[in-house]
Short mmCIF file of C-alpha atoms in Angstrom, two decimals:
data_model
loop_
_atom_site.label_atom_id
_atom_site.label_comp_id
_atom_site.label_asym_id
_atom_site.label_seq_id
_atom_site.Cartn_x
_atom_site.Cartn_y
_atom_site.Cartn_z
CA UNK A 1 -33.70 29.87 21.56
CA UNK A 2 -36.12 29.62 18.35
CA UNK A 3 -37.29 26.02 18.33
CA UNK A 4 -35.05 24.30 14.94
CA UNK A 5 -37.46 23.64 11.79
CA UNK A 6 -34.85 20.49 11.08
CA UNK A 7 -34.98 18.44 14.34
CA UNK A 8 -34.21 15.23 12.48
CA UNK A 9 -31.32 16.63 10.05
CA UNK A 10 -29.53 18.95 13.06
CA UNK A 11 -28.85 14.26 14.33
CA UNK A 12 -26.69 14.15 11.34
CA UNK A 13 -24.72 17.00 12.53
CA UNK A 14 -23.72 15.45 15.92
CA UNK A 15 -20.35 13.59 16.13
CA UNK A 16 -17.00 14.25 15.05
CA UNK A 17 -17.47 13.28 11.19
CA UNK A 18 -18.38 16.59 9.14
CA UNK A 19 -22.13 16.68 7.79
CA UNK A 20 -23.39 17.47 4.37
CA UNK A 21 -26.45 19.05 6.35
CA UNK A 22 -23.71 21.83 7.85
CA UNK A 23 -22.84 22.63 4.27
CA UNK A 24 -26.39 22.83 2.92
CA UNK A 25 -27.72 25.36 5.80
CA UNK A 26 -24.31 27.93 4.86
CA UNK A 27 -25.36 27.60 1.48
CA UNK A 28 -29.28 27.80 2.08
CA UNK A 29 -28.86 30.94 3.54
CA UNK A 30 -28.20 32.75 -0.08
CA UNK A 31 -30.16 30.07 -2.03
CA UNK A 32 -33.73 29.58 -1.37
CA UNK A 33 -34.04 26.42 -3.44
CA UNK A 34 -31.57 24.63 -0.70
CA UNK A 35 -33.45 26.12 1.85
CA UNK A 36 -36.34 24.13 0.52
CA UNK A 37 -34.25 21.49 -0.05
CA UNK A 38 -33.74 21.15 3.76
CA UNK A 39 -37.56 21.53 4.41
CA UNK A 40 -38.36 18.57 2.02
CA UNK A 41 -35.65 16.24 3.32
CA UNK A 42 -36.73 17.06 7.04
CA UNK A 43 -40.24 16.22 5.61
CA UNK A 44 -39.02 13.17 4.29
CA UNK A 45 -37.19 11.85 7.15
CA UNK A 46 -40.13 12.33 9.08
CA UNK A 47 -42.43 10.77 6.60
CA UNK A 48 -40.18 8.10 6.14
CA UNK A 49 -40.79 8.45 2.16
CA UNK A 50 -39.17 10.29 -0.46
CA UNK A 51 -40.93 13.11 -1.89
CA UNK A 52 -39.19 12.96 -5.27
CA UNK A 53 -41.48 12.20 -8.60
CA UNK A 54 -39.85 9.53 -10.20
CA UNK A 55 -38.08 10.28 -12.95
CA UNK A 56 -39.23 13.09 -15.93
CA UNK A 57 -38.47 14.36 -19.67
CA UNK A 58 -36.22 17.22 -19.41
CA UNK A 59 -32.41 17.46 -21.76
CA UNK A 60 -30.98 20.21 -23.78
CA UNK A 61 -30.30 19.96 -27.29
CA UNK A 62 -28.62 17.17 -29.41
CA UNK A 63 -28.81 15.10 -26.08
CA UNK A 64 -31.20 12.60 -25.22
CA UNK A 65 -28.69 11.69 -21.80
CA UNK A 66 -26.50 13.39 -19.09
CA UNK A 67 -29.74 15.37 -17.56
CA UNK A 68 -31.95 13.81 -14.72
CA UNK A 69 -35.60 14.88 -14.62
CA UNK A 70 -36.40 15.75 -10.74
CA UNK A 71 -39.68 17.19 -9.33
CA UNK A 72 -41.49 17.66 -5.80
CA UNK A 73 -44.72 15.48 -4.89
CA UNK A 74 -44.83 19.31 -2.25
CA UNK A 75 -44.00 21.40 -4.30
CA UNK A 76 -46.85 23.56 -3.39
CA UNK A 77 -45.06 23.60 0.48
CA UNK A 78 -41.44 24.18 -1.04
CA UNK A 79 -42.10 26.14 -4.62
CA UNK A 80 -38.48 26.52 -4.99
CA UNK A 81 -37.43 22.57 -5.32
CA UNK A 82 -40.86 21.89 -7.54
CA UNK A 83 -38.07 21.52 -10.17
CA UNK A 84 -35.07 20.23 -8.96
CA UNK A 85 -33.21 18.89 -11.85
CA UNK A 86 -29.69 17.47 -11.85
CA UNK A 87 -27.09 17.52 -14.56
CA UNK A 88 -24.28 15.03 -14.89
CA UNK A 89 -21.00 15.99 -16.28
CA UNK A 90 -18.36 13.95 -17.84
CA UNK A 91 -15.19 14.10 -15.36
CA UNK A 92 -11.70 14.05 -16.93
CA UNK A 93 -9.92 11.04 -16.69
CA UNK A 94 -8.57 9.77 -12.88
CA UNK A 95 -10.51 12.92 -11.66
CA UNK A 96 -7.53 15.58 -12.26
CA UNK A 97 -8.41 18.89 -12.32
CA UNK A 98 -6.41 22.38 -12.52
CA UNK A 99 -8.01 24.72 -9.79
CA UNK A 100 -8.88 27.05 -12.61
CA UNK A 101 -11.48 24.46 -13.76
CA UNK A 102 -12.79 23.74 -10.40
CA UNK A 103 -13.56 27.34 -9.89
CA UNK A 104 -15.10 27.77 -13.49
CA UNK A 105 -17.54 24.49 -12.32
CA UNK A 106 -18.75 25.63 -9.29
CA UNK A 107 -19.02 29.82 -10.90
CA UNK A 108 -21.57 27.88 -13.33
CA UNK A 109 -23.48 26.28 -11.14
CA UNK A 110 -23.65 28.86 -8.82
CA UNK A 111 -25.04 31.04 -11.68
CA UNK A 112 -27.40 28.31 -13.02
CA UNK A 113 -28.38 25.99 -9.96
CA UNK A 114 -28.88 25.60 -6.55
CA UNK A 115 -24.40 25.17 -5.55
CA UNK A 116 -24.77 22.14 -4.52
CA UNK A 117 -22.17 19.88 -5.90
CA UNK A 118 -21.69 15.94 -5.46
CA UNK A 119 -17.98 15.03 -6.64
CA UNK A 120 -18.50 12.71 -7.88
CA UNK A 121 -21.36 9.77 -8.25
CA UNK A 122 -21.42 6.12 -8.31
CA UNK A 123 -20.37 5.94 -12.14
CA UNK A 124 -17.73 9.07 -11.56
CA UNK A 125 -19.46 11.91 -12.58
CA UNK A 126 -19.71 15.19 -11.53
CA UNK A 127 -23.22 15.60 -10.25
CA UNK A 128 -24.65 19.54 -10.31
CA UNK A 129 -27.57 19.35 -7.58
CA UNK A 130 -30.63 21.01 -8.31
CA UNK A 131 -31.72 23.54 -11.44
CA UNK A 132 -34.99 24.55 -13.00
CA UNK A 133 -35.53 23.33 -16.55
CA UNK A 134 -35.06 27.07 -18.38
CA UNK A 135 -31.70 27.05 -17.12
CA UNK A 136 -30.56 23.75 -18.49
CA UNK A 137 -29.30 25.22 -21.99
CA UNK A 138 -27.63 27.88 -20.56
CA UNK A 139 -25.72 25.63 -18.11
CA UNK A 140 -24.81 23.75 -20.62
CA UNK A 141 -23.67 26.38 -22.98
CA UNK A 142 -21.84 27.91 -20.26
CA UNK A 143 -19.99 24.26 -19.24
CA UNK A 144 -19.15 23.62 -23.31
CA UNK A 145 -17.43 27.20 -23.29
CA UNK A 146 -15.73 26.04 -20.00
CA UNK A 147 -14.38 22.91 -22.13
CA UNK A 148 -16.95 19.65 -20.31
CA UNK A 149 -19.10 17.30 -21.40
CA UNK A 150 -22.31 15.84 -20.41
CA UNK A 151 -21.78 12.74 -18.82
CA UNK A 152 -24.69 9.54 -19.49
CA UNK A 153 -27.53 9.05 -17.69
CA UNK A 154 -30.57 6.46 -18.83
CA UNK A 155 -30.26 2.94 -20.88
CA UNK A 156 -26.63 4.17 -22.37
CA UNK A 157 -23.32 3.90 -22.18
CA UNK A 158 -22.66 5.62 -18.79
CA UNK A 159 -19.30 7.86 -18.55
CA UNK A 160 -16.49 5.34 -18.54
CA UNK A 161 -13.93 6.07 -15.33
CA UNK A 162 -10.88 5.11 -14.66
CA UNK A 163 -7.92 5.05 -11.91
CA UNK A 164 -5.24 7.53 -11.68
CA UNK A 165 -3.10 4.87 -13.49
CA UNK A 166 0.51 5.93 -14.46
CA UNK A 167 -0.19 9.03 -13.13
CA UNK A 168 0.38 8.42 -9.43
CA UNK A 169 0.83 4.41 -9.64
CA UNK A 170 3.95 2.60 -9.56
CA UNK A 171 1.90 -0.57 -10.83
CA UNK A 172 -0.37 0.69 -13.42
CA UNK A 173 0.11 -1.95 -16.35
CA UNK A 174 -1.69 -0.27 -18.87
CA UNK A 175 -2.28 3.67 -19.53
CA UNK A 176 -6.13 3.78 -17.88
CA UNK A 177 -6.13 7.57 -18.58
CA UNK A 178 -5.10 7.14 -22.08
CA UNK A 179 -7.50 4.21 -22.95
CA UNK A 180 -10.42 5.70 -21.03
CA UNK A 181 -10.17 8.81 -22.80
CA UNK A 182 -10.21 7.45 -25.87
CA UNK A 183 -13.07 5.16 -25.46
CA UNK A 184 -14.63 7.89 -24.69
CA UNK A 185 -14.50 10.31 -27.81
CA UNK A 186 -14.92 6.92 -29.37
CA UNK A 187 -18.58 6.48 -28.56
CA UNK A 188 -19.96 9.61 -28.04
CA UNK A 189 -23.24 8.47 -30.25
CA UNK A 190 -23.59 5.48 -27.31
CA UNK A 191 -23.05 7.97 -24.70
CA UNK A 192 -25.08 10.53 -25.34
CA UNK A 193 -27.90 8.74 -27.16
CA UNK A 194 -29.80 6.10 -25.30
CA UNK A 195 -30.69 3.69 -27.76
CA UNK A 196 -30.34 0.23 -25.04
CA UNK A 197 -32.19 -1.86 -23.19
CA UNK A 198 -30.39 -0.48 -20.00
CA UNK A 199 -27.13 1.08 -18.63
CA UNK A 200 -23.60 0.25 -19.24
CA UNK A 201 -20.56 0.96 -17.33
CA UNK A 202 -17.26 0.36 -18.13
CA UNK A 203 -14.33 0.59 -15.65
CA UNK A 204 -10.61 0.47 -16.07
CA UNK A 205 -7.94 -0.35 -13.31
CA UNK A 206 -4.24 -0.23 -14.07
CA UNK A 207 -3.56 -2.94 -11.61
CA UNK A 208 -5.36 -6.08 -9.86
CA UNK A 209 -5.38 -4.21 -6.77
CA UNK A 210 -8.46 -2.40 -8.80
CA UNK A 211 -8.66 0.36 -6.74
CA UNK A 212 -11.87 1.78 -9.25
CA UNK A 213 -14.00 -1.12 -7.73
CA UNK A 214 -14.29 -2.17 -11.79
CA UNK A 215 -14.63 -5.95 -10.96
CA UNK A 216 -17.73 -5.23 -8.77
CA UNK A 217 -18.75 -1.78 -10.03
CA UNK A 218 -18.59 -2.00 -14.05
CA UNK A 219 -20.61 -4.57 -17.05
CA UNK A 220 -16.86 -4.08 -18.90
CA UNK A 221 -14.29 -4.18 -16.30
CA UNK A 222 -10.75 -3.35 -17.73
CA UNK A 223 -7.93 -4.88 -15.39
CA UNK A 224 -4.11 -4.00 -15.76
CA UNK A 225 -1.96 -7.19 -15.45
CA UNK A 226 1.01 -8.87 -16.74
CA UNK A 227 1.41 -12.08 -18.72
CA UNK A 228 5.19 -12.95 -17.65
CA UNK A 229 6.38 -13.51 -13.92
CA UNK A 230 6.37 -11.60 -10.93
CA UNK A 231 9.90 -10.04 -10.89
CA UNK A 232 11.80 -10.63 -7.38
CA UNK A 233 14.55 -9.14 -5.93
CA UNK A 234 15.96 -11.51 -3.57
CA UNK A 235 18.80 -9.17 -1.96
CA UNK A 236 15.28 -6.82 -0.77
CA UNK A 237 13.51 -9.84 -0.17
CA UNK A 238 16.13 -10.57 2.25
CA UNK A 239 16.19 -6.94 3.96
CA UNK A 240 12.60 -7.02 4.12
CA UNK A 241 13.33 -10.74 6.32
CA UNK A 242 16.35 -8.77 8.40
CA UNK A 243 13.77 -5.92 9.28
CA UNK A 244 11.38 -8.12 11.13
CA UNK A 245 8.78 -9.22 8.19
CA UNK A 246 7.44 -12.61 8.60
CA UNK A 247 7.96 -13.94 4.90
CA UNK A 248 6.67 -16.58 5.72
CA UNK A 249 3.19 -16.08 7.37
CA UNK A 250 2.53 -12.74 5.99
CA UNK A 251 3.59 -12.80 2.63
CA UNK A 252 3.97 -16.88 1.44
CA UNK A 253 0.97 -18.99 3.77
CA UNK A 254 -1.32 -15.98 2.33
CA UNK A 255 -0.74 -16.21 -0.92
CA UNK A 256 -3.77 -18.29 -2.13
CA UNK A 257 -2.85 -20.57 -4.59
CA UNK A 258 0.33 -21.43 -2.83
CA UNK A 259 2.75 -20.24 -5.76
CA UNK A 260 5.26 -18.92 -3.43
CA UNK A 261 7.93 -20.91 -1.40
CA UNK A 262 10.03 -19.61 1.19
CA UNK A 263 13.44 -20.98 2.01
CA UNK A 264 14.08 -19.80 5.72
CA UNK A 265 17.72 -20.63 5.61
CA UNK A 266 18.84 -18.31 2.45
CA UNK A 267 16.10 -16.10 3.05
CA UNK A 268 15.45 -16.98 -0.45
CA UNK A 269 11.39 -16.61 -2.12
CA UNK A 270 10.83 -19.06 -4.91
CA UNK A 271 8.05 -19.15 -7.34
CA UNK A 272 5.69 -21.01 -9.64
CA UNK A 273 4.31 -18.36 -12.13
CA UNK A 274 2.19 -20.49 -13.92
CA UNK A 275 0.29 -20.94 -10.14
CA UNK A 276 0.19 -17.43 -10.00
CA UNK A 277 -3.23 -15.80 -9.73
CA UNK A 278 -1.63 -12.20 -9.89
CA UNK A 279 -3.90 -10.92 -6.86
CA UNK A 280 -0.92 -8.15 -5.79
CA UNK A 281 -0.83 -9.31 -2.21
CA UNK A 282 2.95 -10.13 -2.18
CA UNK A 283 3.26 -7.44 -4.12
CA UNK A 284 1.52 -5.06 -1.72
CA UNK A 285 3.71 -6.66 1.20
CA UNK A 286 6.99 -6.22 -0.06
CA UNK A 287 7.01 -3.72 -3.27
CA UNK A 288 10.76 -2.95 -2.92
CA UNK A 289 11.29 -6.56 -3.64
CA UNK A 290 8.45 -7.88 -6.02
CA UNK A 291 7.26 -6.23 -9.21
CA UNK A 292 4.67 -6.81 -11.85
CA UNK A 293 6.16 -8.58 -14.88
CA UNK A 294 7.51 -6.68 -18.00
CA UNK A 295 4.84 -8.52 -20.50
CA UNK A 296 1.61 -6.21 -19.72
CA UNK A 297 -1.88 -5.65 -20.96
CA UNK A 298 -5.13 -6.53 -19.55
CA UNK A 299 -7.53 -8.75 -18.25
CA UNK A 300 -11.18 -8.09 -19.79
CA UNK A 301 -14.09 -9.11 -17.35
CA UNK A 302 -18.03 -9.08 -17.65
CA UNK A 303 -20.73 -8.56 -16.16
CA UNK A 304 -20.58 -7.16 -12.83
CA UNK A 305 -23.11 -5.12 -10.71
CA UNK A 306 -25.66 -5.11 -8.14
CA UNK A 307 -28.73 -6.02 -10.69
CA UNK A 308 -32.49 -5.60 -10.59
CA UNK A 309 -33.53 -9.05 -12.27
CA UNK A 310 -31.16 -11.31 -10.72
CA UNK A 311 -28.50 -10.89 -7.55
CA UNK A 312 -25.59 -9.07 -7.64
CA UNK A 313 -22.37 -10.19 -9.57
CA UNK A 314 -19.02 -10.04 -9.93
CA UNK A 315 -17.38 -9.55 -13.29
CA UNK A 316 -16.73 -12.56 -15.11
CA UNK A 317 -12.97 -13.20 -17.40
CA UNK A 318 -14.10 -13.23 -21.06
CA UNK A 319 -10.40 -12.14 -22.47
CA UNK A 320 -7.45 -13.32 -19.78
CA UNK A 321 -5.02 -11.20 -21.54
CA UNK A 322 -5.46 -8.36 -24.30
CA UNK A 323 -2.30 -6.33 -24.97
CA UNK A 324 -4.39 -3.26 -25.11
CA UNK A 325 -2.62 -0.09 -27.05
CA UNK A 326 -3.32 2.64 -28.81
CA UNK A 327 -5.65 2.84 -30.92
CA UNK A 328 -7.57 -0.18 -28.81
CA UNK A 329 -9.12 -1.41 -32.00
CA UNK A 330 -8.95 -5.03 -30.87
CA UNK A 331 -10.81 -4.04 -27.77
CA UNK A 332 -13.32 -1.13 -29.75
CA UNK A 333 -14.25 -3.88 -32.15
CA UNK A 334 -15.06 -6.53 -28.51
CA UNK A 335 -17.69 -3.91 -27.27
CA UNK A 336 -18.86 -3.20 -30.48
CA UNK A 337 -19.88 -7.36 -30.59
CA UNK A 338 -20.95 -7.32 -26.90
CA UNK A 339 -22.90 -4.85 -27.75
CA UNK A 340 -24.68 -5.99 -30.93
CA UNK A 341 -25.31 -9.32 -29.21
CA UNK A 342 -26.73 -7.11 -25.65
CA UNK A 343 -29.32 -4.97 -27.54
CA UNK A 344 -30.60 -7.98 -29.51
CA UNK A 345 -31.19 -10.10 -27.19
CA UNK A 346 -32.08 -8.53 -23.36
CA UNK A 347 -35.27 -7.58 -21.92
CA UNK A 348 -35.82 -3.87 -20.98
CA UNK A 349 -33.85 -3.21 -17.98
CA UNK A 350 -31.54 -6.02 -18.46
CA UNK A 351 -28.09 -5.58 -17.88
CA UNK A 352 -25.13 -7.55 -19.85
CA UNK A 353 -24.49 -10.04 -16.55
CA UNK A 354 -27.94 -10.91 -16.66
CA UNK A 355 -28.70 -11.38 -19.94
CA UNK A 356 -25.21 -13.98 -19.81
CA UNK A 357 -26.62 -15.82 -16.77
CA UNK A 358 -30.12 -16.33 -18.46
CA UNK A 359 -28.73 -17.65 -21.68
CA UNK A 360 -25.26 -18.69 -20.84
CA UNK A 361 -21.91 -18.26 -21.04
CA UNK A 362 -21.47 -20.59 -23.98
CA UNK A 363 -24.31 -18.43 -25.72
CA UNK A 364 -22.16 -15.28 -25.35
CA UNK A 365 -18.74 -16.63 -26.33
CA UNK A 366 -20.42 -17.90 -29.88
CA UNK A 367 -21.61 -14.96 -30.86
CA UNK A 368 -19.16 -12.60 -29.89
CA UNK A 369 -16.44 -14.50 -31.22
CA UNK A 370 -14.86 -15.52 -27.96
CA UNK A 371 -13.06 -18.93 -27.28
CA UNK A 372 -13.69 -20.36 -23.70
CA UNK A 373 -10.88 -20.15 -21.35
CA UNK A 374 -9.79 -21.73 -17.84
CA UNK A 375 -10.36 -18.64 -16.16
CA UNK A 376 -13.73 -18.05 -17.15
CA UNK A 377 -15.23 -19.53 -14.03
CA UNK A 378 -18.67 -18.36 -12.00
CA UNK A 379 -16.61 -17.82 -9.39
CA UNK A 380 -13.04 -18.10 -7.93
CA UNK A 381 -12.47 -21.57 -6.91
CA UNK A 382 -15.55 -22.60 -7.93
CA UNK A 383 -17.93 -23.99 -10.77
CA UNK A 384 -16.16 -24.05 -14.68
CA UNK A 385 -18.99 -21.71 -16.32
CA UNK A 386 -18.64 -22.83 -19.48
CA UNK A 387 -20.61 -26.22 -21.00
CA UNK A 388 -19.30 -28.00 -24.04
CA UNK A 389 -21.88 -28.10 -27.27
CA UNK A 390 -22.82 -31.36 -27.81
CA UNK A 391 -20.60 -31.79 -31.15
CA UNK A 392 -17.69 -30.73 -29.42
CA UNK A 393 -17.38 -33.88 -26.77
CA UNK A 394 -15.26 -36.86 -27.14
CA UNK A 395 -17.20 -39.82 -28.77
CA UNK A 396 -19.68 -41.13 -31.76
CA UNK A 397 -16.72 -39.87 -33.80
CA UNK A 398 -16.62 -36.14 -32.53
CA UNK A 399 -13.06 -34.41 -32.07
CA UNK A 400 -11.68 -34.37 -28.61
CA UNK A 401 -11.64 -31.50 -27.28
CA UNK A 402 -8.27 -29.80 -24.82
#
């Protein structure tokens, strides 16, 4: 047997999971730029570096995003991935696709790059592996005849993504495919055009259950909730009981701010809305007998991300409810002041978060216009992140303040 010129990759092959590395030697064996592609990673593994250049100035026209520069350090060893480039294309909202598209996608990229696909990356792109820079314009000309986008890439507004909402989601609050959508075609100039100090994301979930990771993943996180009470059926409450569910310790000790009661005797659940943190977990545990109110909108947060300057964050509340519908002008004419406020003030390669945790949350709520709330808090159960100006304490004849 011929002695294997990928020792280290064939590891990733063993076990039961499948391996990207399987995919990549099928498809190296009509593309050489993937068979090169192999020969560099094995290089690198064995290195232990990366052999990528950092960065590089490559785009098609009337874009200054949505393209990533790659090149090889060896790309006198593997000619074929000296120019490696990747492209990133906006995905429709809650990642639907017809099969028609799919096939149109991957018939481009076959054409123009190496095949290799990535659906999809961290901010919810489609990522297009690997092309030399004379075939950028055409694959791009060939994906705005095919009906997408570039996506953003660089100090910009980075594609906005969103859950399937009321597509497939009994407790989507808000329409996340409508609203990121239109967001969308809203700021095309901020998307495609870096003009900040560094990346933005924005994230909408229809529900606190946030299954698009928008609290931890997003600087704007977008959460669905209601404003009225947690509607309860008590006859399914009570069927749930009869089938064997511990109300009780599953549903009412774990609720944690102890707004639910539990009446053993009439099998009865009682709560407290204004305790109510709306963090779905009754919800999840029972949802033919407890349902989001009928008041909805949305929570706006801030501020969340793994960042370079400082630690990583969670978003923070800057708007505890916003009723959120079309045409979102209320919440255009927020990012347009978080915005103005971002670009003015942060260093290069400082995110939103950052920039608030440097200068304050008091800082931000003045100039954007904000009032502080009770929920705007560093974190849950924790710290108040909000500090009173001086003139607004009680005493030497200053107005009390709620």
């Amino acid at each position: 047997m011929a002695e294997s010129r990928t020792p280290l990759l064939d590891e990733l092959e063993k076990g039961p999971w499948p391996s990207f590395i399987t995919d990549m030697k099928k498809l190296a064996q009509r593309k050489p730029a993937v068979q090169d592609a192999l020969g560099q990673l094995e290089m690198s593994y064995r290195d232990k570096k990366g052999h990528w250049k950092h960065g590089g100035i490559v785009g098609v026209r009337g874009y200054g995003g949505g393209v990533i520069g790659r090149y090889s350090d060896v790309g006198n060893v593997f000619p074929n991935v000296a120019e490696f480039h990747t492209m990133r294309v906006n995905q429709p909202s809650g990642w639907f696709y017809t099969t028609e598209k799919l096939r149109q996608l991957c018939d481009i990229w076959e054409a123009y790059g190496s095949g290799l696909t990535n659906f999809h990356g961290s901010t919810g792109d489609i990522i297009l592996l690997g092309t030399v820079t004379q075939n950028l314009q055409p694959a791009f000309d060939a994906l705005s005849e095919a009906g997408f986008d570039l996506g953003g890439s660089g100090s910009d507004l980075r594609t906005p993504s969103a859950c399937v909402g009321p597509a497939r989601c009994e407790w989507a609050c808000i329409d996340t495919l409508e609203l990121c959508h239109d967001v969308t075609n809203t700021f095309q100039d901020e998307l495609h055009r870096p003009m900040w100090p560094y990346k933005f994301k924005i994230k909408v979930a229809g529900c606190p259950n946030d299954c698009a990771a928008a609290v931890a993943r997003a600087d704007l996180s977008v959460i669905g909730t209601w404003r009225d009470s947690i509607r309860i059926d008590q006859e399914a409450v009570r069927e749930y009981a009869d089938g064997g569910l511990d109300v009780g310790r599953a549903v009412v000790h774990k609720c944690p701010t102890g707004a639910l009661s539990w009446d053993a005797e009439k099998k009865e659940l009682g709560l407290k809305a204004e305790e109510c943190n709306r963090c779905m977990h009754c919800i999840n545990m029972m949802p033919r007998a407890l349902r989001p109110g009928v008041e909805r909108g949305a929570t706006i947060l801030i501020g969340g991300k793994a960042t370079i300057l400082q630690t990583a964050f969670l978003s923070w509340v800057i708007v505890p409810f916003m009723k959120l519908e079309p045409p979102y002008e209320e919440f255009k004419d927020l990012l347009r002041r978080i915005w103005e406020w971002w670009d003015e003030n942060a260093k290069t390669r400082e995110r939103v978060g950052e920039l608030i945790y440097r200068k304050g949350m008091r800082e931000f709520l003045k100039a954007v216009g904000l009032p502080p709330a009770p929920q705007m808090v560093f974190r849950p159960r924790a710290n108040p992140y909000y500090f009173w100006w001086s003139e607004e304490l009680e005493g030497n004849g200053h107005k009390e303040q709620g």
